[in-house]
Every structure is written in structure tokens, then in C-alpha cells.
mmCIF file of C-alpha atoms in Angstrom:
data_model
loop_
_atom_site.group_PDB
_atom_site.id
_atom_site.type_symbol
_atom_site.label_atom_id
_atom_site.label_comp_id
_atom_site.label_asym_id
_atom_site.label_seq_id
_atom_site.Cartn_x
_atom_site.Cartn_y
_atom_site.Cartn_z
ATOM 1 C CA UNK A 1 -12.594 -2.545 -23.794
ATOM 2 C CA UNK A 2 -9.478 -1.367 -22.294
ATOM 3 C CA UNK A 3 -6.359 -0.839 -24.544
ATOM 4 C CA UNK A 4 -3.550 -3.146 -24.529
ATOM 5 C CA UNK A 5 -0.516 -3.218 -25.147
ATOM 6 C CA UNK A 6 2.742 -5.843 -25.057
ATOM 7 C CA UNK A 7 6.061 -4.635 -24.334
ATOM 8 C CA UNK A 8 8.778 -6.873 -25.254
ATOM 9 C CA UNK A 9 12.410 -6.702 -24.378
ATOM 10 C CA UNK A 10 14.941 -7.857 -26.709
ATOM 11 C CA UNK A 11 18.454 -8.856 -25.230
ATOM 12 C CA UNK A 12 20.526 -12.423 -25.071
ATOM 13 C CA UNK A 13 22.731 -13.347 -21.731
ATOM 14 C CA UNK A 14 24.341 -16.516 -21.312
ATOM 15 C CA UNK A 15 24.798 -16.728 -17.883
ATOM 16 C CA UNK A 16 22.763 -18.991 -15.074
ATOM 17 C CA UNK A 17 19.571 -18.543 -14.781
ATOM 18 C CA UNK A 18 17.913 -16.567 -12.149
ATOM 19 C CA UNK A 19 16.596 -17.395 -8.530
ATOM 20 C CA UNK A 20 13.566 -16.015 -7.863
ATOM 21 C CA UNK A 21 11.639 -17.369 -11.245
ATOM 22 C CA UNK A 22 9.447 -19.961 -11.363
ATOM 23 C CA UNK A 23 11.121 -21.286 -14.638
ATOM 24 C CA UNK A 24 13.607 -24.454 -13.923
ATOM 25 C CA UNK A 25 17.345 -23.893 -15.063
ATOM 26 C CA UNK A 26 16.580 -26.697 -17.503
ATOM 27 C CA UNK A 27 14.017 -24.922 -19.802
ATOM 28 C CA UNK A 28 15.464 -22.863 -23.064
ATOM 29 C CA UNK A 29 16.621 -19.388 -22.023
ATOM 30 C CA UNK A 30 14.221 -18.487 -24.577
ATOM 31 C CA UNK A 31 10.350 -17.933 -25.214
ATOM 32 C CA UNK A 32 8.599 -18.099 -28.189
ATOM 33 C CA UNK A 33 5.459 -17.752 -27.049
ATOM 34 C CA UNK A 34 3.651 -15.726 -24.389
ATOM 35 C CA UNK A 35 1.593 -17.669 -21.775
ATOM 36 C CA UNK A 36 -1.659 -16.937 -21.347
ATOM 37 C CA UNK A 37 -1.764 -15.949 -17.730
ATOM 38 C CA UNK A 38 -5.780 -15.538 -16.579
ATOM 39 C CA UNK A 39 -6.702 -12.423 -15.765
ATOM 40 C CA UNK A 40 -9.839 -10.201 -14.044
ATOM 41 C CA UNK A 41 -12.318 -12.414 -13.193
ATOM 42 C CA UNK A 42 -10.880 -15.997 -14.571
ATOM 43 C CA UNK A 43 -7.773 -14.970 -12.081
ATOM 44 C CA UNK A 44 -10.479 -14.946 -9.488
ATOM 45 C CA UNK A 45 -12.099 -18.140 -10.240
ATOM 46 C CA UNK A 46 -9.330 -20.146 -10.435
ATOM 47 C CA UNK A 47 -8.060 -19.498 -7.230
ATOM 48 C CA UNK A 48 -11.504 -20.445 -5.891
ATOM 49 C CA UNK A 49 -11.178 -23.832 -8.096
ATOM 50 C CA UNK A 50 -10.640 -26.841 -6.041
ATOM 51 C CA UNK A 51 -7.655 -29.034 -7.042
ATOM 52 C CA UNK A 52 -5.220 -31.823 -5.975
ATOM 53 C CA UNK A 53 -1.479 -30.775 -6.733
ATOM 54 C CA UNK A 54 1.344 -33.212 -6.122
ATOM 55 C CA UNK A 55 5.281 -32.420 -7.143
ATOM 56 C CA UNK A 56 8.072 -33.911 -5.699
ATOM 57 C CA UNK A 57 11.318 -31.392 -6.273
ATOM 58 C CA UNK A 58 12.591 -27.604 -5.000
ATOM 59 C CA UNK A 59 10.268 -24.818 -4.055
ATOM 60 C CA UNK A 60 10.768 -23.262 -7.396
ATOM 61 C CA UNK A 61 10.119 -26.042 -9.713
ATOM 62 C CA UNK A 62 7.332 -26.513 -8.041
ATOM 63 C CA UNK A 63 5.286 -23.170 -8.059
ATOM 64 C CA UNK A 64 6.608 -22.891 -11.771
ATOM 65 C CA UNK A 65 4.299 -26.385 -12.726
ATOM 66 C CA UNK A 66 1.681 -25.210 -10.356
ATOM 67 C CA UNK A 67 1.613 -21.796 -12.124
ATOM 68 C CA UNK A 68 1.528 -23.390 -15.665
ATOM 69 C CA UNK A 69 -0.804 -26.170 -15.221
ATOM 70 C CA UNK A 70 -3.504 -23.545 -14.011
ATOM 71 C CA UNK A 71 -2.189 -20.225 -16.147
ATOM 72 C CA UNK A 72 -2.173 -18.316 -12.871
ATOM 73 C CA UNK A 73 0.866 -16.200 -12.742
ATOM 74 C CA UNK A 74 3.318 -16.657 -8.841
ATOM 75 C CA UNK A 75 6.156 -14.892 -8.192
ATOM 76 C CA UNK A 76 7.976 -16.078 -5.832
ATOM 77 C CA UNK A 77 10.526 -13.101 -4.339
ATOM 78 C CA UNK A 78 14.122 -13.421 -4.819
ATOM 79 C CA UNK A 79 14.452 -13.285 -1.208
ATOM 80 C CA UNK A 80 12.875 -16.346 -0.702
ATOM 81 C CA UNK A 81 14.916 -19.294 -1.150
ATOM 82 C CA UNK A 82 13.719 -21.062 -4.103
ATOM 83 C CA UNK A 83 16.001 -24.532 -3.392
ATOM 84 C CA UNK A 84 14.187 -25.594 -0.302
ATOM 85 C CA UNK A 85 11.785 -28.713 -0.103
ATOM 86 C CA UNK A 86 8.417 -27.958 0.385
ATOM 87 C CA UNK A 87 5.500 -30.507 0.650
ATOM 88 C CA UNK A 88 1.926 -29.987 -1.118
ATOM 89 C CA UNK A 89 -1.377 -30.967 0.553
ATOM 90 C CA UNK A 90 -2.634 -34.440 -0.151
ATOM 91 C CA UNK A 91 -6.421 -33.194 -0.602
ATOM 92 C CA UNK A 92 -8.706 -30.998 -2.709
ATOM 93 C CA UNK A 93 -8.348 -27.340 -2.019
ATOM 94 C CA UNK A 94 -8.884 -23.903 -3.491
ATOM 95 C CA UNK A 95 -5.833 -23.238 -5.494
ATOM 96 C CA UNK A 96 -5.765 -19.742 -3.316
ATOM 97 C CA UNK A 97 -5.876 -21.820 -0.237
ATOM 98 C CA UNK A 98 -2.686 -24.364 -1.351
ATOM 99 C CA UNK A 99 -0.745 -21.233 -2.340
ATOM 100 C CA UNK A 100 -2.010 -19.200 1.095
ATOM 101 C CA UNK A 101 -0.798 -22.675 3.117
ATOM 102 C CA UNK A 102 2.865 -22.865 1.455
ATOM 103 C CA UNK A 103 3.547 -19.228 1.766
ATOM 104 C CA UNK A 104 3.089 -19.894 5.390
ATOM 105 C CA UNK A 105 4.592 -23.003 5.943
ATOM 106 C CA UNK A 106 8.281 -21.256 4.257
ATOM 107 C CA UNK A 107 7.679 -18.245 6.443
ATOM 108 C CA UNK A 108 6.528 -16.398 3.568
ATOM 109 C CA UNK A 109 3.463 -14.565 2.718
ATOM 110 C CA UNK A 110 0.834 -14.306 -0.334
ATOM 111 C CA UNK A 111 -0.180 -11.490 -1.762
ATOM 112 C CA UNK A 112 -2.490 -10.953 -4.872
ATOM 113 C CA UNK A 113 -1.817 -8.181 -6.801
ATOM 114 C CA UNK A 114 -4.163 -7.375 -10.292
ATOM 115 C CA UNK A 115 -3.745 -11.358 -11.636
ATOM 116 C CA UNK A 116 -0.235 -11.899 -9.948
ATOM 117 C CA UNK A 117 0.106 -13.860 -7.032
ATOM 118 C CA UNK A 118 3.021 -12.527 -5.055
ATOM 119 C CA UNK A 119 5.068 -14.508 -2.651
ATOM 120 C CA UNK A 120 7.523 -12.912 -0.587
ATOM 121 C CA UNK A 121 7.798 -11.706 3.234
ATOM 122 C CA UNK A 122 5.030 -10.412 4.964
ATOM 123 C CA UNK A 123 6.961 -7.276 5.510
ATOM 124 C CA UNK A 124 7.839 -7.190 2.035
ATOM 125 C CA UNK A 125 4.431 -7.806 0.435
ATOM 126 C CA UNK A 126 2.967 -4.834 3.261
ATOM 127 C CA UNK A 127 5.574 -2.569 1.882
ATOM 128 C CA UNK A 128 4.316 -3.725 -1.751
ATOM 129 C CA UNK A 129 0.822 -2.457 -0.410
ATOM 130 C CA UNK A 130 1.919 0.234 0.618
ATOM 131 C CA UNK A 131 3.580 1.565 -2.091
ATOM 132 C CA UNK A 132 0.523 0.867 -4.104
ATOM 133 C CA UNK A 133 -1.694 3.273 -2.211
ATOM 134 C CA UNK A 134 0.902 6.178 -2.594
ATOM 135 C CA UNK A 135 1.706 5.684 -6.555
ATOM 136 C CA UNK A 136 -2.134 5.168 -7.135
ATOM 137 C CA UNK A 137 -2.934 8.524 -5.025
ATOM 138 C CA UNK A 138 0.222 10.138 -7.504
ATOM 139 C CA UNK A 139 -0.944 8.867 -10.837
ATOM 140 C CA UNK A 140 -4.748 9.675 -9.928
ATOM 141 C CA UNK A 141 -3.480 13.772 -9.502
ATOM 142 C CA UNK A 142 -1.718 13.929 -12.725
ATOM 143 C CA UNK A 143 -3.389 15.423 -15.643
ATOM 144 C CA UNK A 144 -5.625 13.436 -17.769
ATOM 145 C CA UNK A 145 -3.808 12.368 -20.690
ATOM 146 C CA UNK A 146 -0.487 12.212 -18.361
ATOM 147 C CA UNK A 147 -2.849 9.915 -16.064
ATOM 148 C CA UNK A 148 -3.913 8.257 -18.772
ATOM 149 C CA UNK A 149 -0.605 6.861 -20.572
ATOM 150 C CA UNK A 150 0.502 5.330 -16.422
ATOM 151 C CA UNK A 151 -2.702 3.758 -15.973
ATOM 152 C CA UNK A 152 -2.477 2.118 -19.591
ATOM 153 C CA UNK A 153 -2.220 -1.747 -18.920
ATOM 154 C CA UNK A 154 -0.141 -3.706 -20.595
ATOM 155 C CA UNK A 155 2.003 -7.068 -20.751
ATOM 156 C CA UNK A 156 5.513 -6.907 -20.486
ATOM 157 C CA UNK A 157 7.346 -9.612 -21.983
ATOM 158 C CA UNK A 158 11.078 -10.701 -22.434
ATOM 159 C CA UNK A 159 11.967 -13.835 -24.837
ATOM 160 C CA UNK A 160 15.534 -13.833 -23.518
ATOM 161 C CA UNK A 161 17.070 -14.046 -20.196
ATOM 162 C CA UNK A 162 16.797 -10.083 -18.994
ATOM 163 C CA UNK A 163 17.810 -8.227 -16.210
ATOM 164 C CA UNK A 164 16.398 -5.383 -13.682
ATOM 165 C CA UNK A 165 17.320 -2.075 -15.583
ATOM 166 C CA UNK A 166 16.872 -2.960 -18.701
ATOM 167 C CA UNK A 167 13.372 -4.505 -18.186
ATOM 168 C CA UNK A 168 12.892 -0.817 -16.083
ATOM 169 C CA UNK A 169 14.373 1.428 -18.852
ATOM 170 C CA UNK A 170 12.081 -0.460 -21.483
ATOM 171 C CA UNK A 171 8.888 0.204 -18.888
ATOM 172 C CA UNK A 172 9.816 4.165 -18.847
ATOM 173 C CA UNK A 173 10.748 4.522 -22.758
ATOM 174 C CA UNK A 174 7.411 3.563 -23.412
ATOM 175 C CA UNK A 175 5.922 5.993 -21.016
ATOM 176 C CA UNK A 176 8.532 8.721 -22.209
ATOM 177 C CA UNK A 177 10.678 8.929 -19.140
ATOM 178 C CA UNK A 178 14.440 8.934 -18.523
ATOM 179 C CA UNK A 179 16.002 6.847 -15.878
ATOM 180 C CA UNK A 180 18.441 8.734 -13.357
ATOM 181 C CA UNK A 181 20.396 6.661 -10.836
ATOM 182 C CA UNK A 182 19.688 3.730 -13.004
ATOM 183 C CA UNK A 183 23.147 2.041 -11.341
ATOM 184 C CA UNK A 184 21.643 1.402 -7.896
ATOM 185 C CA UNK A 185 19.667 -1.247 -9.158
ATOM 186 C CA UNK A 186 21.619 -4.541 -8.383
ATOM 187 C CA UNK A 187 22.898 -6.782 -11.533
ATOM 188 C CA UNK A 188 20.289 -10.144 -11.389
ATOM 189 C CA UNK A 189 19.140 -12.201 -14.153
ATOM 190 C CA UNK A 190 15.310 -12.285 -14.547
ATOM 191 C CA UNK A 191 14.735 -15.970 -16.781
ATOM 192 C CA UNK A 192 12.293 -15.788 -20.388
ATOM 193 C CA UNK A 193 8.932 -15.280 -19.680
ATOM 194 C CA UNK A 194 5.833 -12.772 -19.895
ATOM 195 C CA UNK A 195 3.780 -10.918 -16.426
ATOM 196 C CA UNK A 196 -0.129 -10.231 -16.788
ATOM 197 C CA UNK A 197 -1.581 -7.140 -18.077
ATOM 198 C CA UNK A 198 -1.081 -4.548 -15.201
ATOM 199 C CA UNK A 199 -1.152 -0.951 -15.246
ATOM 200 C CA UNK A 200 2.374 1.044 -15.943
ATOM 201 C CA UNK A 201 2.581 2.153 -12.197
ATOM 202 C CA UNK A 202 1.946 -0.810 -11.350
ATOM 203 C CA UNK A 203 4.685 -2.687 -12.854
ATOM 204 C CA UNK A 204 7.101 0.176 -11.757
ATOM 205 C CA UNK A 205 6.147 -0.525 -8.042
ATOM 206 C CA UNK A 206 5.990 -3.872 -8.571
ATOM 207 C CA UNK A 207 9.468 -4.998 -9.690
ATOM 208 C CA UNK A 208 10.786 -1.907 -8.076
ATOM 209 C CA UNK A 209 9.820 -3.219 -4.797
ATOM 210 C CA UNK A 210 10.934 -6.491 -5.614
ATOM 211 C CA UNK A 211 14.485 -5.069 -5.660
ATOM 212 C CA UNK A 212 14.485 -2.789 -2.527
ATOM 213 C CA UNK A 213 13.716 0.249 -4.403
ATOM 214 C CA UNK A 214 11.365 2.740 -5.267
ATOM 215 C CA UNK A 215 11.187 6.072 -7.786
ATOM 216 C CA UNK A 216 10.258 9.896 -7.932
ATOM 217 C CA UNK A 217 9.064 11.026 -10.790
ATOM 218 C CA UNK A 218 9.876 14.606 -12.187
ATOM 219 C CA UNK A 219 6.764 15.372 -15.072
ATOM 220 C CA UNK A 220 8.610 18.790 -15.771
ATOM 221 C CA UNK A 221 12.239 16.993 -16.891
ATOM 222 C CA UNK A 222 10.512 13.669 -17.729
ATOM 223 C CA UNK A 223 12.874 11.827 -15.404
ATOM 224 C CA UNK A 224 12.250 9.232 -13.117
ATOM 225 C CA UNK A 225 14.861 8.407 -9.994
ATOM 226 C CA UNK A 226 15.706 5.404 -8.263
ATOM 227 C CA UNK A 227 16.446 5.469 -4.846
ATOM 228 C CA UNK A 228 16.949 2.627 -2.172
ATOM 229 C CA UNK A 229 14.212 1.903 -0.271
ATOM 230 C CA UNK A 230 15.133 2.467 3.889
ATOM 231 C CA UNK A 231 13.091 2.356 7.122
ATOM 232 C CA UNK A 232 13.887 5.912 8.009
ATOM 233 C CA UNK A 233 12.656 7.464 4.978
ATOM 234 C CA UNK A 234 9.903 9.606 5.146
ATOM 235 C CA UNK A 235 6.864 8.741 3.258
ATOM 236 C CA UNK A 236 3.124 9.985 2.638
ATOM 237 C CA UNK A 237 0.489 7.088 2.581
ATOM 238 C CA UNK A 238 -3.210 8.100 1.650
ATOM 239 C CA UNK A 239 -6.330 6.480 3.163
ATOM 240 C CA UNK A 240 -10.304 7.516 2.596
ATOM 241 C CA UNK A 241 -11.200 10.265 4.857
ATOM 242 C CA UNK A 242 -14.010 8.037 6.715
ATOM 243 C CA UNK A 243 -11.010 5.932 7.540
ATOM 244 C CA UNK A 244 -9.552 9.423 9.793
ATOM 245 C CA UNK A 245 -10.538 8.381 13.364
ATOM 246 C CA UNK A 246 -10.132 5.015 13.017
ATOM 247 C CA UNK A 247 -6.168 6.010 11.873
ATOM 248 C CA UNK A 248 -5.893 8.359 14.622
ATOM 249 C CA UNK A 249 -6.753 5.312 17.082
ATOM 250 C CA UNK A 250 -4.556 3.124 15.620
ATOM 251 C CA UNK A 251 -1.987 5.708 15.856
ATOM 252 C CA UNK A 252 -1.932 6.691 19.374
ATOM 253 C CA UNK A 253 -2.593 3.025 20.315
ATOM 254 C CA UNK A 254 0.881 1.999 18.687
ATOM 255 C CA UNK A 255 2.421 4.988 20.113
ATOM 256 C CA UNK A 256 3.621 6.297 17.035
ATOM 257 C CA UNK A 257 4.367 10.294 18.083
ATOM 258 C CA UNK A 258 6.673 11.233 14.821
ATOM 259 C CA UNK A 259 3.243 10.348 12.636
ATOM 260 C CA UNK A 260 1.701 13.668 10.926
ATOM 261 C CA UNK A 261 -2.182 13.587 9.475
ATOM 262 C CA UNK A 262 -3.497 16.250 7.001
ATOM 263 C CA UNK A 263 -7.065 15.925 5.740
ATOM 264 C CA UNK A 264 -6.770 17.066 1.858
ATOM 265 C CA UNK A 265 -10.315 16.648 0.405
ATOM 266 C CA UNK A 266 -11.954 12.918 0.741
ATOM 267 C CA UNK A 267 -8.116 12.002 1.857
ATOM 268 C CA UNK A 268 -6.681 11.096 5.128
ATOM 269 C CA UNK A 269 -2.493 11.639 4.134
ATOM 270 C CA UNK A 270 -0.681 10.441 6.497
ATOM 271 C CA UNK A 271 2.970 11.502 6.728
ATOM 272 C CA UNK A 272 5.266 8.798 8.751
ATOM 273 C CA UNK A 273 8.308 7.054 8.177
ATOM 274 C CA UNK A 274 8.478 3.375 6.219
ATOM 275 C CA UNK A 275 9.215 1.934 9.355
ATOM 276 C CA UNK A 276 5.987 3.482 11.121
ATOM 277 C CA UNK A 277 3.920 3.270 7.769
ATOM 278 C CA UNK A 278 4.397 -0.669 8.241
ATOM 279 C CA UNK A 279 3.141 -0.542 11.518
ATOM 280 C CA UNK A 280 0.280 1.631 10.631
ATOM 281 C CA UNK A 281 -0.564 -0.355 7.461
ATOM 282 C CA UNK A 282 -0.987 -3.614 9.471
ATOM 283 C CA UNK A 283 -2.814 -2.377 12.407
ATOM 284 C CA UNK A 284 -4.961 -0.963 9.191
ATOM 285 C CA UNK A 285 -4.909 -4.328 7.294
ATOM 286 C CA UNK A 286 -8.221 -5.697 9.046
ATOM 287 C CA UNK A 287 -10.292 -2.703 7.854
ATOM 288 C CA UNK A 288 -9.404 -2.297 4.616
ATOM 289 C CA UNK A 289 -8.391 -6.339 3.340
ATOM 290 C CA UNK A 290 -11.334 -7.605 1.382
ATOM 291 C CA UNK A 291 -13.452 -9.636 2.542
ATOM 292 C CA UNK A 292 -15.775 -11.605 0.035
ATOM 293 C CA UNK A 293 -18.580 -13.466 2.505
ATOM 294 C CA UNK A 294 -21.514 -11.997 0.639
ATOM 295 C CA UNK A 295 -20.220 -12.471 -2.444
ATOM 296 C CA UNK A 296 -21.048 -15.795 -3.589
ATOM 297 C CA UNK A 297 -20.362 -17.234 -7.238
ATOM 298 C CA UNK A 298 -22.882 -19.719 -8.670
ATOM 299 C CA UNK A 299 -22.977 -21.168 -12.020
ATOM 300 C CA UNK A 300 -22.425 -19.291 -14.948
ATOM 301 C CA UNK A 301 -20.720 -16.353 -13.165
ATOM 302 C CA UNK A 302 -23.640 -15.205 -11.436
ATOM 303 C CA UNK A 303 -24.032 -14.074 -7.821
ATOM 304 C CA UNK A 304 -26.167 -13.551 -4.665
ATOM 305 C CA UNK A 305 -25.830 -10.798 -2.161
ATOM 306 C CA UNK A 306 -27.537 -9.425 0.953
ATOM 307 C CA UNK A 307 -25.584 -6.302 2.134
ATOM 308 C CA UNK A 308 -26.680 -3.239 3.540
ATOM 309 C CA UNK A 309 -23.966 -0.418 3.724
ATOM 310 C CA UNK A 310 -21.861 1.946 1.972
ATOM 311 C CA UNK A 311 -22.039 2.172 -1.159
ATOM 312 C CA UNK A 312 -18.433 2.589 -2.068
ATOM 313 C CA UNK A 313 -17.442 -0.587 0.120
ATOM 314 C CA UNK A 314 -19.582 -2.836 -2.197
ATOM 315 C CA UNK A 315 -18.933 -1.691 -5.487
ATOM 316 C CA UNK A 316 -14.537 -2.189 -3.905
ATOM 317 C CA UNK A 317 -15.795 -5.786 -3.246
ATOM 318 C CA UNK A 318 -17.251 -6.476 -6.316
ATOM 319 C CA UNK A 319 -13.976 -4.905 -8.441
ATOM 320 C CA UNK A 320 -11.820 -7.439 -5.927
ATOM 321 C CA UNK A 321 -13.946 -10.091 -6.841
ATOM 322 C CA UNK A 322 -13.356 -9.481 -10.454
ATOM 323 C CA UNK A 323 -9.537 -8.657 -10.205
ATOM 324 C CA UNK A 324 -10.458 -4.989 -11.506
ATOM 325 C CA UNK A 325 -9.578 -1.730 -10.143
ATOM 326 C CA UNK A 326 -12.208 0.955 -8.506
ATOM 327 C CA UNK A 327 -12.212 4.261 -10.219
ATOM 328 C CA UNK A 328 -13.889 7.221 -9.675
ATOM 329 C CA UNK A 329 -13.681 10.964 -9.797
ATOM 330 C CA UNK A 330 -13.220 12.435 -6.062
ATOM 331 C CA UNK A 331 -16.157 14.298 -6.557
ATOM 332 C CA UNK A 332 -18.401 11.518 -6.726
ATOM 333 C CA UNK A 333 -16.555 9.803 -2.838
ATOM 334 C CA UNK A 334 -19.451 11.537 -0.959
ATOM 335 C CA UNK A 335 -22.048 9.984 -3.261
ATOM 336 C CA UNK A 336 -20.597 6.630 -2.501
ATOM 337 C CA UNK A 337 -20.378 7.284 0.990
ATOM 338 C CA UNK A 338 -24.476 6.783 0.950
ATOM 339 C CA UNK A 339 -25.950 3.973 2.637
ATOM 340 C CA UNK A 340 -27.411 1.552 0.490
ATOM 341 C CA UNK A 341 -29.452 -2.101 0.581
ATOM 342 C CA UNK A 342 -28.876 -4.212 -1.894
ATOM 343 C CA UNK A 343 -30.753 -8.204 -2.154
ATOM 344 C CA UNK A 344 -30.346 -10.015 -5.162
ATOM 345 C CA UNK A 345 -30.219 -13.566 -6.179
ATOM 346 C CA UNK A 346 -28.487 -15.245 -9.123
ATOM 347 C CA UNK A 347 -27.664 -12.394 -10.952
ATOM 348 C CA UNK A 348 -24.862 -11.318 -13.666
ATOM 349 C CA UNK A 349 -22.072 -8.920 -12.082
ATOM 350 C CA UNK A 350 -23.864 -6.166 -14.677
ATOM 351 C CA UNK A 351 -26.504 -6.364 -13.038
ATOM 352 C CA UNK A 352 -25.260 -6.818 -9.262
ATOM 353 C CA UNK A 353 -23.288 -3.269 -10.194
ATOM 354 C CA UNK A 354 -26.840 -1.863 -11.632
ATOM 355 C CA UNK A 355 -28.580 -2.772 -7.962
ATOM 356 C CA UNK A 356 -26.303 -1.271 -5.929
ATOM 357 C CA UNK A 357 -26.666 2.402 -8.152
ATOM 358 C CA UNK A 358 -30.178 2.215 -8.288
ATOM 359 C CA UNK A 359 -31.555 5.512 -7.051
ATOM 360 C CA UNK A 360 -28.772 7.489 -8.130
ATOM 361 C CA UNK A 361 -27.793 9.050 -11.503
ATOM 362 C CA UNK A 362 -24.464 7.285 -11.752
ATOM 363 C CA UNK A 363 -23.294 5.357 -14.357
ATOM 364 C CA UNK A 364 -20.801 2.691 -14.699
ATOM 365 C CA UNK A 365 -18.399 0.629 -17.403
ATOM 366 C CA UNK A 366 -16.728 -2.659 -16.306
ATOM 367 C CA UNK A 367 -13.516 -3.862 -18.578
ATOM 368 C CA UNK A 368 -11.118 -6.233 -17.906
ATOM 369 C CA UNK A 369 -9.237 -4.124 -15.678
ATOM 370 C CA UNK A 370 -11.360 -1.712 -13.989
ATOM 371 C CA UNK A 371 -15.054 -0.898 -12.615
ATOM 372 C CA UNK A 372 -15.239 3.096 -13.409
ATOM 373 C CA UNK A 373 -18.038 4.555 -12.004
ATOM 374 C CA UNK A 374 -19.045 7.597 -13.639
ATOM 375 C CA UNK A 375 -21.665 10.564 -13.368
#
């Protein structure tokens, strides 16, 4: 199992409570107990779960009892305008679907992220993705046991009203870091409440982008820095390497000439500003969003697939379908790069993940928050 650990930040404000929670003003600026958000593959399932929701009241309120009543953690962006009326469907849908259809109908989008449901604007949750790839690509360079203590989930929880820096400076204490250029970081007020176990860079780039921001981290001085996130700033985004031509295509298609592409072992970096990285990242989106049509869950959490392909692209399906990372060594990229045929019926996800290695010598190890595959 994977370690956990809870973070908890201790600090009272008596102001009004903040915007962009899904906690009403009415509800004690205090909690005394963590909620048990799903997670992994419950996460999953319950956005597949069919249910009627009806709430009459402001956007807010009402993704705050939605969220509750089915332990599935929403954020809703503090962008997004948490007073307006919204109107739930009056029929039986996939919680995933109800949340997809009201993102939409506010001019919003949904994004998931681990077990967190993101809502925010679709230029704002691309960015999010973004940002994902690069720290992911950063924290997968560093050296093991520095690796290690960024990719260590963890909840992060706050029993009083809280606000942006000192929920951040908490996050890098625990890592070992100091904060520089803490002060850019806008004064809000973040309401009682715990997120879902998510990795350390995840929660950085999470709340960081959240707030317009983003970080560099200096290992050497054990510093981190804050800096505003702008359009113009120049950033490197990587992809897999089979993904090179179909970048390039993209590329000139958009007309993007100020892009720059450097092949650096099974990656495809791709140098560009945010502004162009957008662009690149949704002309992108349709290769690399997952897509789940062959993955079918039956009773008991078990699951029939007929897929013939790379190797890599199924076992990434199966850790989306289970709300799990996909980790391997870069060594072992051309290995998964193999074609493979896999046909099973009504089987466990063990033994799904067990079909599609057969023939090789690779092993794997499925927790709660990743699928490592492993020589």
C-alpha cells in the first residue's frame, strides 16, 4: 500500500467566508472531522453511478450538497461565479455526466484530476493540464529519494478558515522547502474542509494554478519561487516520443513558427510559449484524452476487453479507469511500445493488468494511487 499522510493547517480568521468553496457561508468556520472523499477506483465508479439530483439555491450551495451526498470531491474555481442560478436535470444520469452538463451550461469546464473534480474555464483547466505534464516530467528526473518525498500522497486538511500561502508554506515545510516571493500570492479565504489524497506536486500545481501562479524549484537552496503565471512566458511541455510527428503536424497546421522541438530520449519537449502551449495542448487533447469504450465494468468490479494495440496505451486506460497514476522507468517505454492483443471477459483489474503483460518479463503493483509497472 502506498503511504499516507494528512497535513493539517492550524489557523482561526473571522472574516467572510470564501467564494470559490463548495461550503455555504452558513456552516461553522470549523471542521472536526475530515470527509471521506472516494478515491482511485470508488472515484471512478461513482461518477459512472446513475442518480437523480434536485436543489433549488446558488451554484455553490449546490455542488457543495451534490459533493457531500456522493463523497466526490468539486471544486468549483474562484473565477467562476458561485452566486448564479443554475438548474439540475430532471432525470437519471451518470453523476460525471450531470457535473460534465452544468460545467457547460455556466460556460465552464470539468476536469478530473486524481479524485477531484475540477470546475473552472476551459482555458484554465488546459493550463491545469498542462502544468501537470511539465511538473510530472520534473519530479520523474529528480533523484530517487528526492522523487520520492514529491510523489508522496497525502491529504491536506484545514479545520479553520485558511488562506493561499499559508496552506502553500504548510505543503513545502513538509517537503523541506522555503517559499520565496511568497507575497505575490493574492490574500483569499479558503473555508474548513479537507482535498483527497494527491501527490505533493500535485497539490502545488493544483492550487497554484488555481491562483494564476506557478513555481521553480531550486533542489540546491531548497527554495521554491512563485511567479505569476503570463501568456508570454516561455515554457517546456513534454509528450511521448511516438507522439513527435503527430506534434509537428499539429504545429505547422496552427502556424505556430516561435515553437522549438528537441527529442531527449522517449520524450518529445516541446519549447513554446503558454499562449502557444494552449493551442498546442488542445489541438493535442483528442489524442491523448482517455477514452474508456473497451473498458466495461460489470458486477463486482470486473471487466471485459477486446483491444489490440500498444501496450502502454492500455495499461494508461486501465490506471484512468482506476483514478491511479502510470509509472514506469524510461527504460522500459520501448517495451510498452509493443503491440499487443488482449480478449478477456469478466475478469478482476489484477488480472486484466496480468493479460496485457503476458509474454513479457514485466511485473506490476497496483495501490490506491498508482499502476507501477516494473522489470
Amino acid at each position: 500500500m502506498a503511504r499516507t499522510t494528512t497535513i493539517i493547517l492550524i489557523g482561526c480568521f473571522l472574516l467572510a467566508a470564501d467564494s470559490n468553496l463548495l461550503y455555504s457561508q452558513s456552516e461553522s468556520p470549523r471542521v472536526d472531522r475530515r470527509v471521506p472523499w472516494k478515491t482511485g477506483g470508488r472515484f471512478r465508479e461513482a461518477l459512472n453511478k446513475k442518480i437523480k439530483f434536485t436543489a433549488a439555491g446558488d451554484l455553490s450551495s449546490n455542488l457543495q450538497s451534490l459533493s457531500r451526498s456522493s463523497l466526490v470531491f468539486i471544486w468549483l474555481d474562484r473565477e467562476v461565479d458561485p452566486s448564479q442560478s443554475v438548474v439540475f436535470p430532471d432525470e437519471l444520469l451518470p453523476l460525471g455526466q450531470i457535473v460534465e452538463g452544468l460545467s457547460e451550461s455556466i460556460g465552464a469546464s470539468s476536469l478530473l484530476v486524481g479524485s477531484v473534480v475540477s470546475i473552472a474555464s476551459a482555458k484554465k483547466n488546459l493550463r491545469l493540464q498542462v502544468l501537470r505534464k511539465i511538473e510530472a516530467h520534473r519530479v520523474s528526473g529528480l533523484a530517487k529519494e528526492v522523487s520520492a518525498k514529491w510523489s508522496e500522497a497525502s491529504e491536506l486538511l484545514w479545520p479553520f478558515l485558511s488562506n493561499p500561502k499559508d496552506t502553500l508554506v504548510v505543503i513545502g515545510s513538509s517537503l523541506g522547502y522555503q517559499f520565496q516571493s511568497i507575497e505575490l500570492i493574492e490574500h483569499d479565504l479558503w473555508a474548513a474542509r479537507n482535498l483527497p489524497r494527491m501527490p505533493k506536486w500535485e497539490q502545488m500545481v493544483f492550487l497554484l494554478n488555481s491562483l494564476n501562479c506557478y513555481f521553480l524549484v531550486d533542489e540546491e537552496k531548497k527554495e521554491i519561487k512563485i511567479f505569476p503565471l503570463r501568456e508570454e512566458q516561455l515554457f517546456t511541455v513534454p509528450y511521448p516520443k511516438s507522439q513527435q510527428s503527430r506534434l509537428a503536424s499539429k504545429i505547422r497546421s496552427s502556424k505556430l513558427t516561435e515553437v522549438a522541438i528537441v527529442v531527449q530520449g522517449n520524450f518529445v519537449l516541446v519549447r513554446a510559449t503558454m499562449k502557444d502551449q494552449l493551442i498546442i495542448a488542445e489541438q493535442m487533447k483528442s489524442q491523448t484524452k482517455y477514452r474508456n469504450k473497451s473498458l466495461k465494468p460489470g458486477s463486482k468490479d470486473v471487466f471485459d476487453l477486446n483491444y489490440r494495440g500498444q501496450r502502454g496505451a492500455v495499461l494508461a486506460s486501465i490506471a484512468k479507469n482506476r483514478g491511479v497514476d502510470l509509472q514506469y522507468e524510461p527504460t522500459l517505454a520501448t517495451k510498452l511500445m509493443e503491440p499487443v492483443t488482449v480478449n478477456v471477459k469478466r475478469v478482476p483489474i489484477e488480472e486484466l493488468i496480468k493479460a496485457v503483460l503476458k509474454g513479457t518479463s514485466l511485473k506490476f503493483r497496483l495501490t490506491t494511487m498508482k499502476l507501477e509497472i516494473f522489470r
